[in-house]
């Protein structure tokens, strides 16, 4: 006789099993540690096996977020364990002696490892801690979230950061939104610490080192997010038709998640609009070069908008799809999204009514001085402590570790 378990039930049972295993592992470890302490006459510390600093990355593309922090921790002689869900994560081959990088995927192996982790501090850009399969380990003292984009902290799926202990922010408006959610949901206050944006600091330093791109034809970068509300989900190939009519060089860089969640749609688009002298499709892991050689960006609500406009000081054209906030934390808030006030200051809005005039919109954005002034305003609001992000992040992590150690020793 065969039994069928639907995927939802299977996931729930796996989560329950992980919880049982985690509790059992914790109990065994605690018993073994207490036994070692007793047999050593108190000479062995209770948390001798605890890892001071762990970074968890669910995808190799977030190495750009963590690399500046890892290098700053390396400069200070601090050892970091880097756990990644990508087998080809650049962290696995980097040149940092104090960084121990380990591939822990795929699938449920990730959660089996994370849910039984023994560490003082875990830093991650992954939302959903203690909401889905990734549960708080009883042996981790402090969970810290750092965003991977310079925009809203409330555009994660619902409850995305609720169960972190601390969030590292880039601007004051983010702190206001997090505190508003905490009040609405009756959550304990998290530590909110403004550090800036380490990966954008590194990008800006790299741009200063390498300089502007060599002379090239006017180039438009089309970089949509993914999902039904994203640019391709709303306009499909129509946007490519209009862009090609401008006569400008077009680079299309889909969101990495699109190649997994919307593969059929992208396959159809790439077949209908094959690479040519005018059109190129870009999938570089490192987006530095493609951003540097593009003169203007066309996108939707993708975080790359702010990377492009704030680091490279260039304008954008943004679409305004019918964005359903229902699945996101922002749905709980009554105030408009900060992004809604930022976008008109850094570029033009693209609609069905003005799409045929896209070439003129591009030319206007590239020449109108009001957009340059808008970029300066938006940068001041969402990118505080420019060039200090990695140092301030390391300051926080090290100070918090020392604080946790003192609390434990005082018990």
mmCIF file of C-alpha atoms in Angstrom:
data_model
loop_
_atom_site.group_PDB
_atom_site.id
_atom_site.type_symbol
_atom_site.label_atom_id
_atom_site.label_comp_id
_atom_site.label_asym_id
_atom_site.label_seq_id
_atom_site.Cartn_x
_atom_site.Cartn_y
_atom_site.Cartn_z
ATOM 1 C CA UNK A 1 0.000 0.000 0.000
ATOM 2 C CA UNK A 2 1.362 3.427 -0.969
ATOM 3 C CA UNK A 3 0.829 6.655 0.939
ATOM 4 C CA UNK A 4 0.711 10.090 -0.701
ATOM 5 C CA UNK A 5 1.782 13.209 1.177
ATOM 6 C CA UNK A 6 1.059 16.509 -0.548
ATOM 7 C CA UNK A 7 3.950 19.037 -0.741
ATOM 8 C CA UNK A 8 2.455 21.400 1.848
ATOM 9 C CA UNK A 9 2.032 18.634 4.413
ATOM 10 C CA UNK A 10 5.476 17.288 3.563
ATOM 11 C CA UNK A 11 7.041 20.682 4.177
ATOM 12 C CA UNK A 12 5.208 21.009 7.494
ATOM 13 C CA UNK A 13 6.303 17.553 8.604
ATOM 14 C CA UNK A 14 9.885 18.319 7.617
ATOM 15 C CA UNK A 15 9.770 21.525 9.657
ATOM 16 C CA UNK A 16 8.451 19.638 12.672
ATOM 17 C CA UNK A 17 11.146 16.993 12.221
ATOM 18 C CA UNK A 18 13.843 19.670 12.054
ATOM 19 C CA UNK A 19 12.511 21.174 15.263
ATOM 20 C CA UNK A 20 12.658 17.825 17.029
ATOM 21 C CA UNK A 21 16.157 17.142 15.722
ATOM 22 C CA UNK A 22 17.277 20.645 16.686
ATOM 23 C CA UNK A 23 15.978 20.249 20.224
ATOM 24 C CA UNK A 24 17.612 16.835 20.521
ATOM 25 C CA UNK A 25 20.950 18.107 19.232
ATOM 26 C CA UNK A 26 20.783 21.053 21.604
ATOM 27 C CA UNK A 27 20.058 18.803 24.574
ATOM 28 C CA UNK A 28 22.872 16.391 23.695
ATOM 29 C CA UNK A 29 25.343 19.227 23.196
ATOM 30 C CA UNK A 30 24.377 20.872 26.464
ATOM 31 C CA UNK A 31 24.695 17.580 28.349
ATOM 32 C CA UNK A 32 28.104 16.898 26.770
ATOM 33 C CA UNK A 33 29.323 20.412 27.543
ATOM 34 C CA UNK A 34 28.160 20.284 31.150
ATOM 35 C CA UNK A 35 29.879 16.922 31.521
ATOM 36 C CA UNK A 36 33.128 18.359 30.113
ATOM 37 C CA UNK A 37 32.918 21.325 32.475
ATOM 38 C CA UNK A 38 32.334 19.040 35.457
ATOM 39 C CA UNK A 39 35.139 16.628 34.542
ATOM 40 C CA UNK A 40 37.578 19.503 33.954
ATOM 41 C CA UNK A 41 36.855 21.069 37.315
ATOM 42 C CA UNK A 42 35.382 24.128 35.633
ATOM 43 C CA UNK A 43 38.421 24.753 33.428
ATOM 44 C CA UNK A 44 36.489 24.217 30.181
ATOM 45 C CA UNK A 45 34.231 27.095 29.170
ATOM 46 C CA UNK A 46 30.597 26.287 28.499
ATOM 47 C CA UNK A 47 30.673 27.795 25.001
ATOM 48 C CA UNK A 48 34.106 26.721 23.826
ATOM 49 C CA UNK A 49 32.637 25.345 20.565
ATOM 50 C CA UNK A 50 30.576 28.406 19.727
ATOM 51 C CA UNK A 51 31.434 30.236 16.494
ATOM 52 C CA UNK A 52 31.740 33.978 17.162
ATOM 53 C CA UNK A 53 30.608 35.276 13.743
ATOM 54 C CA UNK A 54 28.615 33.478 11.041
ATOM 55 C CA UNK A 55 27.395 34.901 7.737
ATOM 56 C CA UNK A 56 24.666 33.034 5.870
ATOM 57 C CA UNK A 57 24.099 33.756 2.169
ATOM 58 C CA UNK A 58 21.276 32.030 0.295
ATOM 59 C CA UNK A 59 22.725 32.913 -3.120
ATOM 60 C CA UNK A 60 26.124 33.663 -4.599
ATOM 61 C CA UNK A 61 24.933 37.053 -5.880
ATOM 62 C CA UNK A 62 24.974 38.351 -2.301
ATOM 63 C CA UNK A 63 28.748 38.019 -2.089
ATOM 64 C CA UNK A 64 28.827 41.640 -3.270
ATOM 65 C CA UNK A 65 26.879 42.560 -0.115
ATOM 66 C CA UNK A 66 29.124 40.596 2.224
ATOM 67 C CA UNK A 67 32.565 40.910 0.652
ATOM 68 C CA UNK A 68 33.302 44.439 1.960
ATOM 69 C CA UNK A 69 32.233 43.343 5.457
ATOM 70 C CA UNK A 70 34.355 40.178 5.296
ATOM 71 C CA UNK A 71 37.367 42.196 4.184
ATOM 72 C CA UNK A 72 36.891 44.653 7.022
ATOM 73 C CA UNK A 73 36.613 41.810 9.546
ATOM 74 C CA UNK A 74 39.763 40.302 7.981
ATOM 75 C CA UNK A 75 41.582 43.614 8.396
ATOM 76 C CA UNK A 76 40.735 43.492 12.095
ATOM 77 C CA UNK A 77 41.867 39.873 12.447
ATOM 78 C CA UNK A 78 38.374 38.529 13.165
ATOM 79 C CA UNK A 79 37.504 34.999 12.034
ATOM 80 C CA UNK A 80 34.221 34.574 10.171
ATOM 81 C CA UNK A 81 32.437 31.393 9.071
ATOM 82 C CA UNK A 82 30.617 31.967 5.778
ATOM 83 C CA UNK A 83 27.811 29.498 5.018
ATOM 84 C CA UNK A 84 26.494 29.616 1.454
ATOM 85 C CA UNK A 85 23.720 27.861 -0.434
ATOM 86 C CA UNK A 86 25.575 28.280 -3.759
ATOM 87 C CA UNK A 87 28.123 25.685 -4.794
ATOM 88 C CA UNK A 88 29.960 28.269 -6.933
ATOM 89 C CA UNK A 89 29.848 31.176 -4.482
ATOM 90 C CA UNK A 90 32.922 33.436 -4.952
ATOM 91 C CA UNK A 91 33.384 33.326 -1.170
ATOM 92 C CA UNK A 92 34.544 29.719 -1.511
ATOM 93 C CA UNK A 93 37.628 30.779 -3.461
ATOM 94 C CA UNK A 94 38.360 34.205 -1.991
ATOM 95 C CA UNK A 95 41.770 35.187 -0.603
ATOM 96 C CA UNK A 96 40.860 35.934 3.038
ATOM 97 C CA UNK A 97 42.776 33.748 5.550
ATOM 98 C CA UNK A 98 40.334 34.450 8.413
ATOM 99 C CA UNK A 99 37.256 33.570 6.328
ATOM 100 C CA UNK A 100 36.141 29.945 6.425
ATOM 101 C CA UNK A 101 33.600 29.523 3.614
ATOM 102 C CA UNK A 102 31.476 26.394 3.373
ATOM 103 C CA UNK A 103 28.838 25.220 0.906
ATOM 104 C CA UNK A 104 25.879 23.845 2.898
ATOM 105 C CA UNK A 105 23.273 23.286 0.189
ATOM 106 C CA UNK A 106 21.209 22.125 -1.512
ATOM 107 C CA UNK A 107 17.619 22.053 -0.350
ATOM 108 C CA UNK A 108 16.750 20.933 3.143
ATOM 109 C CA UNK A 109 20.405 20.400 4.065
ATOM 110 C CA UNK A 110 20.598 24.177 4.432
ATOM 111 C CA UNK A 111 17.935 24.277 7.142
ATOM 112 C CA UNK A 112 19.250 21.186 8.873
ATOM 113 C CA UNK A 113 22.554 23.003 9.297
ATOM 114 C CA UNK A 114 21.204 26.458 10.148
ATOM 115 C CA UNK A 115 18.588 25.281 12.625
ATOM 116 C CA UNK A 116 21.210 23.523 14.748
ATOM 117 C CA UNK A 117 23.904 26.183 14.398
ATOM 118 C CA UNK A 118 26.051 27.029 17.419
ATOM 119 C CA UNK A 119 27.099 30.657 17.012
ATOM 120 C CA UNK A 120 27.134 33.955 18.855
ATOM 121 C CA UNK A 121 26.068 36.180 15.939
ATOM 122 C CA UNK A 122 24.540 35.315 12.566
ATOM 123 C CA UNK A 123 24.472 37.999 9.869
ATOM 124 C CA UNK A 124 22.264 37.468 6.824
ATOM 125 C CA UNK A 125 20.410 39.276 4.074
ATOM 126 C CA UNK A 126 17.821 36.473 3.873
ATOM 127 C CA UNK A 127 14.294 37.367 5.070
ATOM 128 C CA UNK A 128 11.847 34.924 6.662
ATOM 129 C CA UNK A 129 13.808 33.833 9.742
ATOM 130 C CA UNK A 130 11.518 31.779 12.014
ATOM 131 C CA UNK A 131 8.663 32.145 9.497
ATOM 132 C CA UNK A 132 9.292 29.265 7.099
ATOM 133 C CA UNK A 133 11.784 26.401 7.343
ATOM 134 C CA UNK A 134 14.672 28.492 8.620
ATOM 135 C CA UNK A 135 14.186 28.479 12.397
ATOM 136 C CA UNK A 136 16.121 30.279 15.089
ATOM 137 C CA UNK A 137 18.682 27.967 16.599
ATOM 138 C CA UNK A 138 18.580 27.827 20.391
ATOM 139 C CA UNK A 139 22.353 28.025 20.318
ATOM 140 C CA UNK A 140 22.546 31.307 18.404
ATOM 141 C CA UNK A 141 22.564 34.376 20.611
ATOM 142 C CA UNK A 142 21.893 37.160 18.074
ATOM 143 C CA UNK A 143 20.513 37.333 14.539
ATOM 144 C CA UNK A 144 21.344 40.411 12.437
ATOM 145 C CA UNK A 145 19.747 41.324 9.123
ATOM 146 C CA UNK A 146 21.365 43.547 6.495
ATOM 147 C CA UNK A 147 19.364 44.595 3.387
ATOM 148 C CA UNK A 148 20.693 43.925 -0.099
ATOM 149 C CA UNK A 149 19.236 47.067 -1.692
ATOM 150 C CA UNK A 150 19.116 50.789 -0.949
ATOM 151 C CA UNK A 151 15.360 51.118 -0.650
ATOM 152 C CA UNK A 152 12.373 50.005 1.438
ATOM 153 C CA UNK A 153 12.972 47.523 4.235
ATOM 154 C CA UNK A 154 9.219 46.735 4.128
ATOM 155 C CA UNK A 155 9.169 45.260 0.614
ATOM 156 C CA UNK A 156 10.004 41.786 1.857
ATOM 157 C CA UNK A 157 7.315 39.156 1.947
ATOM 158 C CA UNK A 158 5.203 39.526 5.075
ATOM 159 C CA UNK A 159 7.012 39.040 8.429
ATOM 160 C CA UNK A 160 10.341 39.025 6.574
ATOM 161 C CA UNK A 161 12.443 40.579 9.353
ATOM 162 C CA UNK A 162 10.133 40.253 12.373
ATOM 163 C CA UNK A 163 12.223 37.681 14.214
ATOM 164 C CA UNK A 164 15.682 39.127 13.756
ATOM 165 C CA UNK A 165 17.242 40.723 16.818
ATOM 166 C CA UNK A 166 18.791 43.595 14.899
ATOM 167 C CA UNK A 167 18.613 45.245 11.483
ATOM 168 C CA UNK A 168 21.415 47.255 9.898
ATOM 169 C CA UNK A 169 19.949 50.153 7.929
ATOM 170 C CA UNK A 170 21.051 52.725 5.373
ATOM 171 C CA UNK A 171 18.580 55.563 6.054
ATOM 172 C CA UNK A 172 16.331 56.993 8.752
ATOM 173 C CA UNK A 173 13.050 56.341 6.916
ATOM 174 C CA UNK A 174 13.771 52.595 7.116
ATOM 175 C CA UNK A 175 13.941 52.760 10.910
ATOM 176 C CA UNK A 176 10.583 54.543 11.032
ATOM 177 C CA UNK A 177 8.972 51.792 8.937
ATOM 178 C CA UNK A 178 10.418 48.963 11.038
ATOM 179 C CA UNK A 179 9.246 50.623 14.255
ATOM 180 C CA UNK A 180 5.771 51.154 12.800
ATOM 181 C CA UNK A 181 5.514 47.431 11.994
ATOM 182 C CA UNK A 182 6.687 46.506 15.484
ATOM 183 C CA UNK A 183 4.003 48.703 17.034
ATOM 184 C CA UNK A 184 1.265 47.298 14.789
ATOM 185 C CA UNK A 185 2.242 43.674 15.467
ATOM 186 C CA UNK A 186 3.150 44.000 19.135
ATOM 187 C CA UNK A 187 6.718 42.860 18.516
ATOM 188 C CA UNK A 188 9.689 43.483 20.784
ATOM 189 C CA UNK A 189 11.817 46.375 19.548
ATOM 190 C CA UNK A 190 14.771 45.287 17.445
ATOM 191 C CA UNK A 191 18.110 47.020 17.556
ATOM 192 C CA UNK A 192 18.192 49.350 14.566
ATOM 193 C CA UNK A 193 21.640 50.573 13.652
ATOM 194 C CA UNK A 194 22.350 52.792 10.658
ATOM 195 C CA UNK A 195 25.557 51.696 8.966
ATOM 196 C CA UNK A 196 25.141 52.858 5.367
ATOM 197 C CA UNK A 197 25.553 50.518 2.387
ATOM 198 C CA UNK A 198 28.847 48.589 2.313
ATOM 199 C CA UNK A 199 28.389 47.106 -1.159
ATOM 200 C CA UNK A 200 27.590 50.503 -2.690
ATOM 201 C CA UNK A 201 30.637 51.996 -0.974
ATOM 202 C CA UNK A 202 32.754 49.318 -2.632
ATOM 203 C CA UNK A 203 31.055 49.895 -5.989
ATOM 204 C CA UNK A 204 31.696 53.644 -5.757
ATOM 205 C CA UNK A 205 35.352 53.069 -4.827
ATOM 206 C CA UNK A 206 35.735 50.676 -7.741
ATOM 207 C CA UNK A 207 34.200 53.210 -10.126
ATOM 208 C CA UNK A 208 36.632 55.859 -8.883
ATOM 209 C CA UNK A 209 39.530 53.451 -9.438
ATOM 210 C CA UNK A 210 38.529 52.310 -12.929
ATOM 211 C CA UNK A 211 36.968 55.539 -14.178
ATOM 212 C CA UNK A 212 34.103 56.076 -16.571
ATOM 213 C CA UNK A 213 33.446 53.617 -19.406
ATOM 214 C CA UNK A 214 35.252 54.227 -22.702
ATOM 215 C CA UNK A 215 33.394 56.111 -25.420
ATOM 216 C CA UNK A 216 30.414 54.122 -26.681
ATOM 217 C CA UNK A 217 27.085 54.565 -28.485
ATOM 218 C CA UNK A 218 24.218 55.770 -26.321
ATOM 219 C CA UNK A 219 23.262 52.683 -24.328
ATOM 220 C CA UNK A 220 20.009 51.816 -22.550
ATOM 221 C CA UNK A 221 19.962 49.125 -19.864
ATOM 222 C CA UNK A 222 16.668 47.286 -19.395
ATOM 223 C CA UNK A 223 16.805 45.590 -15.987
ATOM 224 C CA UNK A 224 13.400 44.429 -14.725
ATOM 225 C CA UNK A 225 12.574 42.694 -11.487
ATOM 226 C CA UNK A 226 10.539 39.475 -11.613
ATOM 227 C CA UNK A 227 6.912 38.524 -11.069
ATOM 228 C CA UNK A 228 3.532 39.501 -12.494
ATOM 229 C CA UNK A 229 3.902 43.121 -11.387
ATOM 230 C CA UNK A 230 7.374 43.471 -12.894
ATOM 231 C CA UNK A 231 8.149 45.081 -16.216
ATOM 232 C CA UNK A 232 8.109 41.969 -18.395
ATOM 233 C CA UNK A 233 5.039 40.680 -16.550
ATOM 234 C CA UNK A 234 3.153 43.859 -17.453
ATOM 235 C CA UNK A 235 4.491 44.771 -20.901
ATOM 236 C CA UNK A 236 6.091 41.592 -22.246
ATOM 237 C CA UNK A 237 7.963 42.070 -25.521
ATOM 238 C CA UNK A 238 6.285 45.415 -26.223
ATOM 239 C CA UNK A 239 8.952 47.245 -24.230
ATOM 240 C CA UNK A 240 11.688 45.633 -26.340
ATOM 241 C CA UNK A 241 9.945 46.650 -29.565
ATOM 242 C CA UNK A 242 9.842 50.290 -28.470
ATOM 243 C CA UNK A 243 13.417 50.318 -27.212
ATOM 244 C CA UNK A 244 14.770 48.859 -30.432
ATOM 245 C CA UNK A 245 13.002 51.617 -32.402
ATOM 246 C CA UNK A 246 15.055 54.253 -30.546
ATOM 247 C CA UNK A 247 18.134 53.167 -32.467
ATOM 248 C CA UNK A 248 20.139 53.099 -29.234
ATOM 249 C CA UNK A 249 22.179 50.116 -28.077
ATOM 250 C CA UNK A 250 20.026 47.970 -25.769
ATOM 251 C CA UNK A 251 21.260 45.704 -22.968
ATOM 252 C CA UNK A 252 18.686 43.408 -21.351
ATOM 253 C CA UNK A 253 19.566 42.106 -17.903
ATOM 254 C CA UNK A 254 16.697 40.083 -16.352
ATOM 255 C CA UNK A 255 16.545 39.501 -12.621
ATOM 256 C CA UNK A 256 18.389 36.251 -11.721
ATOM 257 C CA UNK A 257 15.206 34.875 -10.147
ATOM 258 C CA UNK A 258 13.411 35.183 -13.492
ATOM 259 C CA UNK A 259 15.574 32.408 -14.924
ATOM 260 C CA UNK A 260 14.158 30.113 -12.243
ATOM 261 C CA UNK A 261 10.600 31.339 -11.675
ATOM 262 C CA UNK A 262 9.794 32.622 -15.175
ATOM 263 C CA UNK A 263 12.023 30.493 -17.367
ATOM 264 C CA UNK A 264 9.402 29.789 -20.036
ATOM 265 C CA UNK A 265 8.602 33.480 -20.456
ATOM 266 C CA UNK A 266 12.275 34.425 -20.733
ATOM 267 C CA UNK A 267 12.978 31.599 -23.162
ATOM 268 C CA UNK A 268 10.188 32.914 -25.392
ATOM 269 C CA UNK A 269 11.477 36.506 -25.197
ATOM 270 C CA UNK A 270 15.074 35.518 -25.903
ATOM 271 C CA UNK A 271 13.948 33.487 -28.915
ATOM 272 C CA UNK A 272 11.779 36.331 -30.239
ATOM 273 C CA UNK A 273 14.501 38.943 -29.641
ATOM 274 C CA UNK A 274 17.823 37.207 -30.278
ATOM 275 C CA UNK A 275 21.177 38.919 -29.642
ATOM 276 C CA UNK A 276 22.301 41.283 -32.385
ATOM 277 C CA UNK A 277 24.634 44.222 -32.937
ATOM 278 C CA UNK A 278 21.994 46.448 -31.301
ATOM 279 C CA UNK A 279 20.655 44.067 -28.621
ATOM 280 C CA UNK A 280 22.507 42.026 -26.003
ATOM 281 C CA UNK A 281 21.303 39.835 -23.144
ATOM 282 C CA UNK A 282 23.424 40.057 -20.004
ATOM 283 C CA UNK A 283 23.752 37.502 -17.175
ATOM 284 C CA UNK A 284 27.074 38.553 -15.607
ATOM 285 C CA UNK A 285 27.269 37.698 -11.905
ATOM 286 C CA UNK A 286 29.028 41.011 -11.346
ATOM 287 C CA UNK A 287 26.908 43.885 -12.681
ATOM 288 C CA UNK A 288 29.638 46.550 -12.361
ATOM 289 C CA UNK A 289 30.630 46.629 -16.018
ATOM 290 C CA UNK A 290 27.118 46.619 -17.447
ATOM 291 C CA UNK A 291 26.042 49.452 -15.134
ATOM 292 C CA UNK A 292 29.169 51.465 -15.935
ATOM 293 C CA UNK A 293 28.712 51.320 -19.705
ATOM 294 C CA UNK A 294 24.973 52.092 -19.664
ATOM 295 C CA UNK A 295 23.828 55.714 -19.934
ATOM 296 C CA UNK A 296 20.297 55.259 -18.636
ATOM 297 C CA UNK A 297 18.315 52.509 -16.937
ATOM 298 C CA UNK A 298 14.757 51.356 -17.641
ATOM 299 C CA UNK A 299 13.327 49.306 -14.765
ATOM 300 C CA UNK A 300 10.400 48.889 -12.381
ATOM 301 C CA UNK A 301 10.714 48.377 -8.613
ATOM 302 C CA UNK A 302 14.055 46.581 -8.802
ATOM 303 C CA UNK A 303 16.686 47.597 -6.260
ATOM 304 C CA UNK A 304 19.174 48.054 -9.103
ATOM 305 C CA UNK A 305 17.537 51.441 -9.730
ATOM 306 C CA UNK A 306 19.276 52.910 -6.709
ATOM 307 C CA UNK A 307 22.588 51.168 -7.371
ATOM 308 C CA UNK A 308 22.576 52.707 -10.833
ATOM 309 C CA UNK A 309 21.408 56.210 -10.067
ATOM 310 C CA UNK A 310 23.271 56.776 -6.772
ATOM 311 C CA UNK A 311 26.629 55.152 -7.512
ATOM 312 C CA UNK A 312 26.912 55.971 -11.221
ATOM 313 C CA UNK A 313 24.996 59.274 -10.987
ATOM 314 C CA UNK A 314 22.789 58.523 -13.988
ATOM 315 C CA UNK A 315 19.043 58.897 -14.579
ATOM 316 C CA UNK A 316 16.375 56.209 -14.772
ATOM 317 C CA UNK A 317 13.065 55.584 -16.465
ATOM 318 C CA UNK A 318 10.741 53.586 -14.268
ATOM 319 C CA UNK A 319 7.481 51.822 -14.928
ATOM 320 C CA UNK A 320 4.559 52.042 -12.557
ATOM 321 C CA UNK A 321 2.797 48.665 -12.745
ATOM 322 C CA UNK A 322 -0.202 47.765 -10.642
ATOM 323 C CA UNK A 323 1.942 46.643 -7.736
ATOM 324 C CA UNK A 324 -0.046 44.555 -5.274
ATOM 325 C CA UNK A 325 1.339 45.177 -1.785
ATOM 326 C CA UNK A 326 -0.823 42.475 -0.180
ATOM 327 C CA UNK A 327 1.968 39.879 0.245
ATOM 328 C CA UNK A 328 4.460 42.413 1.589
ATOM 329 C CA UNK A 329 5.150 44.079 4.915
ATOM 330 C CA UNK A 330 4.418 47.462 3.316
ATOM 331 C CA UNK A 331 0.726 46.485 3.157
ATOM 332 C CA UNK A 332 0.467 47.110 6.905
ATOM 333 C CA UNK A 333 1.589 50.723 6.681
ATOM 334 C CA UNK A 334 -0.639 53.666 5.835
ATOM 335 C CA UNK A 335 2.154 55.980 4.666
ATOM 336 C CA UNK A 336 3.232 55.942 1.002
ATOM 337 C CA UNK A 337 6.381 54.067 0.095
ATOM 338 C CA UNK A 338 9.542 56.158 0.225
ATOM 339 C CA UNK A 339 10.328 54.881 -3.260
ATOM 340 C CA UNK A 340 7.168 56.576 -4.553
ATOM 341 C CA UNK A 341 8.616 59.960 -3.593
ATOM 342 C CA UNK A 342 12.150 59.113 -4.709
ATOM 343 C CA UNK A 343 11.498 57.880 -8.247
ATOM 344 C CA UNK A 344 10.050 61.126 -9.740
ATOM 345 C CA UNK A 345 13.134 62.949 -8.501
ATOM 346 C CA UNK A 346 15.602 60.688 -10.278
ATOM 347 C CA UNK A 347 13.855 60.017 -13.577
ATOM 348 C CA UNK A 348 10.748 59.803 -15.766
ATOM 349 C CA UNK A 349 7.770 57.541 -15.343
ATOM 350 C CA UNK A 350 6.957 55.259 -18.281
ATOM 351 C CA UNK A 351 3.285 54.501 -18.968
ATOM 352 C CA UNK A 352 1.184 52.993 -21.738
ATOM 353 C CA UNK A 353 0.321 56.531 -22.845
ATOM 354 C CA UNK A 354 3.892 57.786 -23.287
ATOM 355 C CA UNK A 355 5.678 54.560 -24.257
ATOM 356 C CA UNK A 356 5.649 55.482 -27.951
ATOM 357 C CA UNK A 357 7.615 58.596 -26.993
ATOM 358 C CA UNK A 358 10.293 56.628 -25.129
ATOM 359 C CA UNK A 359 13.177 58.008 -27.189
ATOM 360 C CA UNK A 360 12.294 61.569 -26.198
ATOM 361 C CA UNK A 361 11.921 60.507 -22.552
ATOM 362 C CA UNK A 362 15.415 59.047 -22.644
ATOM 363 C CA UNK A 363 16.863 62.217 -24.160
ATOM 364 C CA UNK A 364 15.050 64.399 -21.605
ATOM 365 C CA UNK A 365 16.300 62.394 -18.618
ATOM 366 C CA UNK A 366 19.869 62.605 -19.864
ATOM 367 C CA UNK A 367 19.835 66.390 -20.278
ATOM 368 C CA UNK A 368 17.398 67.878 -17.700
ATOM 369 C CA UNK A 369 19.394 69.215 -14.671
ATOM 370 C CA UNK A 370 16.513 68.662 -12.218
ATOM 371 C CA UNK A 371 17.223 64.925 -12.214
ATOM 372 C CA UNK A 372 20.827 65.481 -11.166
ATOM 373 C CA UNK A 373 19.605 67.549 -8.214
ATOM 374 C CA UNK A 374 17.012 64.869 -7.388
ATOM 375 C CA UNK A 375 19.735 62.228 -7.273
ATOM 376 C CA UNK A 376 21.630 64.259 -4.696
ATOM 377 C CA UNK A 377 18.511 64.533 -2.516
ATOM 378 C CA UNK A 378 17.648 60.846 -2.714
ATOM 379 C CA UNK A 379 21.228 59.805 -1.997
ATOM 380 C CA UNK A 380 21.236 61.862 1.212
ATOM 381 C CA UNK A 381 18.037 60.128 2.369
ATOM 382 C CA UNK A 382 18.878 56.494 1.682
ATOM 383 C CA UNK A 383 22.691 56.263 1.738
ATOM 384 C CA UNK A 384 23.980 57.626 5.020
ATOM 385 C CA UNK A 385 27.618 57.292 6.133
ATOM 386 C CA UNK A 386 28.951 57.062 2.581
ATOM 387 C CA UNK A 387 32.247 55.105 2.420
ATOM 388 C CA UNK A 388 31.878 53.952 6.056
ATOM 389 C CA UNK A 389 29.447 51.053 5.655
ATOM 390 C CA UNK A 390 31.812 48.097 6.134
ATOM 391 C CA UNK A 391 33.648 49.743 9.030
ATOM 392 C CA UNK A 392 30.415 50.639 10.821
ATOM 393 C CA UNK A 393 29.038 47.115 10.254
ATOM 394 C CA UNK A 394 32.195 45.559 11.699
ATOM 395 C CA UNK A 395 32.065 48.004 14.623
ATOM 396 C CA UNK A 396 28.524 46.869 15.406
ATOM 397 C CA UNK A 397 29.206 43.139 15.109
ATOM 398 C CA UNK A 398 32.345 43.225 17.254
ATOM 399 C CA UNK A 399 30.789 45.468 19.917
ATOM 400 C CA UNK A 400 27.691 43.257 20.066
ATOM 401 C CA UNK A 401 29.827 40.130 20.412
ATOM 402 C CA UNK A 402 31.746 41.677 23.314
ATOM 403 C CA UNK A 403 28.462 42.688 24.926
ATOM 404 C CA UNK A 404 27.003 39.179 24.595
ATOM 405 C CA UNK A 405 30.177 37.682 26.047
ATOM 406 C CA UNK A 406 30.054 39.958 29.090
ATOM 407 C CA UNK A 407 26.377 39.171 29.667
ATOM 408 C CA UNK A 408 27.097 35.453 29.562
ATOM 409 C CA UNK A 409 30.110 35.693 31.871
ATOM 410 C CA UNK A 410 28.077 37.731 34.346
ATOM 411 C CA UNK A 411 25.439 35.031 34.741
#
